Short mmCIF file of C-alpha atoms in Angstrom, two decimals:
data_model
loop_
_atom_site.label_atom_id
_atom_site.label_comp_id
_atom_site.label_asym_id
_atom_site.label_seq_id
_atom_site.Cartn_x
_atom_site.Cartn_y
_atom_site.Cartn_z
CA MET A 4 -4.71 4.05 -32.12
CA SER A 5 -4.19 5.02 -28.50
CA VAL A 6 -1.56 4.08 -25.95
CA ARG A 7 -2.39 2.08 -22.84
CA ALA A 8 -1.04 3.63 -19.64
CA LYS A 9 1.44 1.26 -17.99
CA LYS A 10 1.57 1.18 -14.22
CA HIS A 11 5.18 0.01 -14.03
CA LEU A 12 6.23 3.11 -15.98
CA GLY A 13 4.23 5.43 -13.74
CA GLN A 14 2.19 6.65 -16.69
CA HIS A 15 -0.78 8.98 -16.15
CA PHE A 16 -1.74 10.63 -19.44
CA LEU A 17 -2.87 14.24 -19.27
CA THR A 18 -6.26 14.70 -20.98
CA ASP A 19 -6.86 18.43 -20.48
CA GLU A 20 -5.75 20.58 -23.43
CA SER A 21 -5.73 23.87 -21.51
CA ILE A 22 -3.44 22.48 -18.79
CA ALA A 23 -1.14 20.95 -21.40
CA GLU A 24 -0.86 24.37 -23.04
CA GLN A 25 -0.30 26.08 -19.67
CA ILE A 26 2.60 23.76 -18.87
CA ALA A 27 4.08 24.24 -22.35
CA ASP A 28 4.10 27.99 -21.65
CA ILE A 29 6.16 27.89 -18.43
CA LEU A 30 9.58 27.98 -20.12
CA SER A 31 11.12 31.40 -20.76
CA GLU A 32 12.61 30.35 -24.14
CA LYS A 33 15.73 32.36 -23.29
CA GLY A 34 19.32 31.10 -23.39
CA TYR A 35 18.75 27.95 -25.45
CA GLU A 36 17.46 26.79 -28.83
CA ASN A 37 16.50 23.22 -27.94
CA VAL A 38 13.98 21.70 -25.53
CA LEU A 39 13.76 18.08 -24.44
CA GLU A 40 10.36 16.76 -23.38
CA ILE A 41 10.57 13.72 -21.12
CA GLY A 42 7.76 11.17 -21.35
CA PRO A 43 5.54 12.75 -24.01
CA GLY A 44 3.18 9.76 -24.16
CA MET A 45 0.72 10.53 -26.95
CA GLY A 46 1.99 14.08 -27.42
CA MET A 47 -0.68 15.99 -25.50
CA MET A 48 1.86 18.70 -24.60
CA THR A 49 4.21 18.06 -27.52
CA LYS A 50 1.94 19.76 -30.05
CA TYR A 51 2.10 22.99 -28.06
CA LEU A 52 5.88 22.77 -27.70
CA LEU A 53 6.16 22.39 -31.47
CA GLN A 54 4.54 25.81 -31.89
CA LYS A 55 7.40 27.50 -30.06
CA LYS A 56 10.48 29.05 -31.64
CA TYR A 57 12.85 26.46 -30.15
CA THR A 58 13.49 22.98 -31.57
CA THR A 59 11.61 20.28 -29.70
CA HIS A 60 13.07 16.85 -28.96
CA VAL A 61 11.25 14.08 -27.08
CA ILE A 62 12.53 11.08 -25.14
CA GLU A 63 10.20 8.19 -24.35
CA ILE A 64 11.00 4.79 -22.85
CA ASP A 65 7.64 3.23 -23.79
CA ASP A 66 7.83 1.52 -27.21
CA GLU A 67 4.08 1.85 -27.76
CA SER A 68 4.24 5.61 -27.19
CA VAL A 69 7.26 5.92 -29.51
CA GLU A 70 5.31 4.12 -32.24
CA TYR A 71 2.35 6.47 -31.71
CA LEU A 72 4.53 9.58 -31.88
CA GLN A 73 6.27 8.37 -35.02
CA ALA A 74 2.88 7.83 -36.67
CA HIS A 75 1.26 11.10 -35.56
CA TYR A 76 4.17 13.57 -35.37
CA LEU A 77 6.00 12.91 -38.61
CA HIS A 78 7.86 16.25 -38.49
CA LEU A 79 9.51 15.23 -35.18
CA GLY A 80 11.12 12.31 -37.00
CA PRO A 81 14.72 11.84 -35.87
CA ARG A 82 14.12 13.93 -32.73
CA ILE A 83 12.07 11.11 -31.15
CA TYR A 84 14.40 9.13 -28.89
CA GLY A 85 13.13 5.75 -27.73
CA LYS A 86 15.48 5.64 -24.77
CA ASP A 87 15.70 5.87 -20.99
CA PHE A 88 16.44 9.44 -19.87
CA LEU A 89 18.21 8.16 -16.76
CA LYS A 90 20.72 6.20 -18.85
CA ILE A 91 21.30 8.23 -22.01
CA ASP A 92 24.32 10.53 -22.39
CA LEU A 93 22.66 13.88 -23.13
CA ASN A 94 25.84 15.13 -24.81
CA ASP A 95 25.15 12.63 -27.59
CA ILE A 96 21.93 14.48 -28.42
CA PHE A 97 22.84 18.10 -27.84
CA LYS A 98 26.61 18.15 -28.50
CA ASN A 99 27.32 20.45 -25.55
CA GLN A 100 24.63 22.95 -26.59
CA GLN A 101 22.32 24.48 -23.97
CA PHE A 102 18.82 22.99 -23.73
CA ALA A 103 15.79 23.10 -21.44
CA ILE A 104 13.81 20.16 -20.07
CA ILE A 105 10.04 19.93 -19.70
CA GLY A 106 7.60 17.12 -19.06
CA ASN A 107 4.75 15.44 -17.27
CA PHE A 108 7.22 13.40 -15.27
CA PRO A 109 6.52 9.81 -14.19
CA TYR A 110 5.97 9.87 -10.43
CA ASN A 111 8.15 6.84 -9.79
CA ILE A 112 11.36 8.39 -11.16
CA SER A 113 10.71 12.14 -10.86
CA SER A 114 13.31 12.73 -8.14
CA GLN A 115 15.92 10.81 -10.15
CA ILE A 116 15.15 13.02 -13.15
CA VAL A 117 15.83 16.13 -11.05
CA PHE A 118 19.13 14.76 -9.69
CA ARG A 119 20.25 13.82 -13.21
CA THR A 120 19.38 17.35 -14.37
CA ILE A 121 21.61 18.73 -11.60
CA ASP A 122 24.45 16.50 -12.84
CA TYR A 123 24.00 18.04 -16.32
CA ARG A 124 23.41 21.60 -15.04
CA ALA A 125 26.21 23.00 -17.23
CA LEU A 126 23.92 22.22 -20.21
CA ILE A 127 20.48 22.84 -18.66
CA PRO A 128 19.63 26.47 -17.77
CA GLU A 129 15.93 25.75 -17.29
CA PHE A 130 13.81 22.81 -16.19
CA GLY A 131 10.08 22.68 -15.60
CA GLY A 132 7.06 20.44 -15.56
CA MET A 133 4.61 18.40 -13.57
CA PHE A 134 5.34 16.19 -10.59
CA GLN A 135 3.38 14.61 -7.80
CA LYS A 136 2.41 17.74 -5.82
CA GLU A 137 4.28 16.62 -2.71
CA VAL A 138 7.53 16.24 -4.68
CA ALA A 139 7.14 19.60 -6.47
CA MET A 140 6.56 21.29 -3.12
CA ARG A 141 9.59 19.59 -1.58
CA ILE A 142 11.82 20.79 -4.41
CA CYS A 143 10.63 24.38 -3.88
CA ALA A 144 10.37 24.33 -0.08
CA PRO A 145 12.13 27.09 1.89
CA PRO A 146 14.21 26.43 5.04
CA GLY A 147 12.09 26.01 8.13
CA SER A 148 9.20 24.23 6.40
CA LYS A 149 8.32 20.62 7.12
CA THR A 150 8.79 19.67 3.45
CA TYR A 151 12.32 21.15 3.23
CA GLY A 152 14.79 18.30 2.83
CA ILE A 153 17.55 16.70 0.77
CA ILE A 154 16.04 17.38 -2.66
CA SER A 155 15.24 21.00 -1.64
CA VAL A 156 18.86 21.75 -0.67
CA LEU A 157 20.56 19.88 -3.50
CA THR A 158 18.30 21.50 -6.12
CA GLN A 159 18.34 25.03 -4.70
CA ALA A 160 22.13 24.99 -4.46
CA TYR A 161 22.21 25.26 -8.26
CA TYR A 162 18.73 26.44 -9.33
CA ASP A 163 16.15 29.01 -8.30
CA THR A 164 12.86 27.14 -7.90
CA GLU A 165 9.22 28.22 -8.03
CA TYR A 166 6.00 26.28 -7.46
CA LEU A 167 3.52 27.46 -10.10
CA PHE A 168 0.13 25.72 -9.81
CA THR A 169 -1.70 22.57 -8.71
CA VAL A 170 -3.38 20.09 -11.07
CA PRO A 171 -6.23 17.80 -9.87
CA PRO A 172 -6.30 14.02 -10.52
CA THR A 173 -9.43 14.32 -12.67
CA VAL A 174 -7.53 15.54 -15.75
CA PHE A 175 -5.50 12.34 -16.13
CA ASN A 176 -6.13 8.89 -17.53
CA PRO A 177 -5.88 6.92 -15.35
CA PRO A 178 -6.32 9.47 -12.53
CA PRO A 179 -3.56 9.31 -9.90
CA LYS A 180 -4.54 9.13 -6.24
CA VAL A 181 -2.95 12.51 -5.43
CA ASP A 182 -2.77 16.05 -6.77
CA SER A 183 0.00 17.06 -9.16
CA GLY A 184 2.07 20.23 -9.05
CA VAL A 185 3.80 22.24 -11.75
CA MET A 186 7.11 23.93 -10.95
CA ILE A 187 10.04 25.63 -12.68
CA MET A 188 13.79 25.66 -11.99
CA LYS A 189 16.11 28.34 -13.37
CA ARG A 190 19.85 27.83 -13.15
CA LYS A 191 21.86 30.19 -10.98
CA LYS A 192 24.78 32.12 -12.43
CA ASP A 193 27.33 30.10 -10.49
CA LEU A 194 27.35 26.58 -11.92
CA PHE A 195 29.72 25.25 -9.32
CA LEU A 196 29.82 25.45 -5.53
CA PRO A 197 32.94 26.78 -3.75
CA VAL A 198 33.21 23.35 -2.09
CA SER A 199 33.38 19.69 -3.09
CA ASP A 200 30.07 18.56 -4.64
CA LYS A 201 30.61 15.09 -3.23
CA LEU A 202 31.19 16.30 0.34
CA PHE A 203 28.29 18.77 0.10
CA LYS A 204 25.92 15.94 -0.86
CA GLN A 205 27.30 13.76 1.92
CA VAL A 206 26.78 16.48 4.53
CA VAL A 207 23.21 17.22 3.36
CA LYS A 208 22.16 13.57 3.12
CA THR A 209 23.73 12.69 6.48
CA ALA A 210 22.09 15.67 8.19
CA PHE A 211 18.60 14.86 6.90
CA GLY A 212 19.06 11.18 7.67
CA GLN A 213 18.08 12.19 11.19
CA ARG A 214 16.16 15.38 10.48
CA ARG A 215 14.48 15.59 13.92
CA LYS A 216 17.81 15.77 15.73
CA MET A 217 20.15 18.73 16.14
CA MET A 218 22.94 18.92 13.58
CA ARG A 219 25.36 18.01 16.36
CA SER A 220 23.75 14.57 16.59
CA SER A 221 22.75 14.03 12.97
CA LEU A 222 26.32 14.64 11.71
CA LYS A 223 28.00 12.59 14.45
CA SER A 224 28.99 9.87 11.97
CA LEU A 225 31.24 12.33 10.09
CA ASN A 226 33.69 12.40 13.03
CA LEU A 227 33.87 16.19 13.06
CA SER A 228 36.51 17.93 15.13
CA ASP A 229 35.57 19.20 18.58
CA GLU A 230 36.51 22.72 17.52
CA LEU A 231 34.14 22.70 14.58
CA ARG A 232 31.29 21.28 16.66
CA THR A 233 31.21 24.50 18.70
CA HIS A 234 29.83 26.36 15.63
CA LYS A 235 26.31 27.70 16.17
CA ILE A 236 24.95 25.76 13.18
CA PHE A 237 25.18 22.56 15.26
CA ASN A 238 22.46 23.88 17.56
CA GLU A 239 19.96 23.84 14.69
CA ARG A 240 17.95 21.06 13.08
CA PRO A 241 18.68 20.28 9.40
CA GLU A 242 15.38 21.79 8.24
CA GLN A 243 16.40 25.13 9.79
CA VAL A 244 19.68 25.36 7.87
CA SER A 245 19.64 27.32 4.59
CA VAL A 246 21.38 26.18 1.42
CA GLU A 247 24.06 28.80 2.09
CA GLY A 248 24.40 27.39 5.61
CA PHE A 249 25.07 23.91 4.28
CA ILE A 250 27.63 25.30 1.83
CA GLU A 251 29.35 27.25 4.62
CA LEU A 252 29.40 24.16 6.83
CA THR A 253 30.85 22.03 4.03
CA ALA A 254 33.60 24.62 3.54
CA LEU A 255 34.43 24.49 7.25
CA ILE A 256 34.54 20.69 7.19
CA GLU A 257 36.81 20.77 4.13
CA LYS A 258 39.13 23.15 5.93
CA ASN A 259 39.51 21.58 9.35
CA GLY A 260 36.50 19.58 10.39
CA ILE A 261 37.16 15.85 10.02
CA SER A 262 39.22 13.84 12.44
CA ASN A 263 40.03 10.11 12.72
CA GLN A 264 39.35 9.46 9.04
#
């Protein structure tokens, strides 16, 4: 029995054992006793995770894959969750215990997976796996690069990120049309920003909504005070502003920056 890759689920099954093992090795195994693999498919990487000292759990939305895993990985048993990662309450599985996430993430929801991980960052000290290369590079991009954007800032506010290696399309079935990239995120010591999360996200998303313009123009819709708009940060473009810069700006806006609202 094998599982048919389903386009609407963004499935591309990894067929290279050595790469599967390489990805399984990226986690540090420190600070947690449980790991959740997202989208295991037919368990190409799962078997290597099961050799580790932590307890492996898998979550898979595809019923056919769940059936395959239940038949071929009997010892996983109750740790196979036939659910949607984007909808499940992770506290129900891990009961407020720390856990890491790993996976060959479906391209069509990979960014959503990262944002959901950020929401659960109090439980997730480490996150790693394979994305479309372009997305992995965006997550890890430094300020000043063309790929630096919303997902870069929002991720790096809470996690240290590192791009690890590139994977060609030829090792998948069916092969995707682009390269894939493997990256790792390690949670920073400070779980919470010194500013409102909601306002921070608003500032970042509004700024990059018009990324080619100076911050003075791109943040015009926030009705910032004239005094605040004299700050030097408004002479920069969003892609030039560091994560710390966005946090500092959010703090200034919280303090005295919004008028007519």
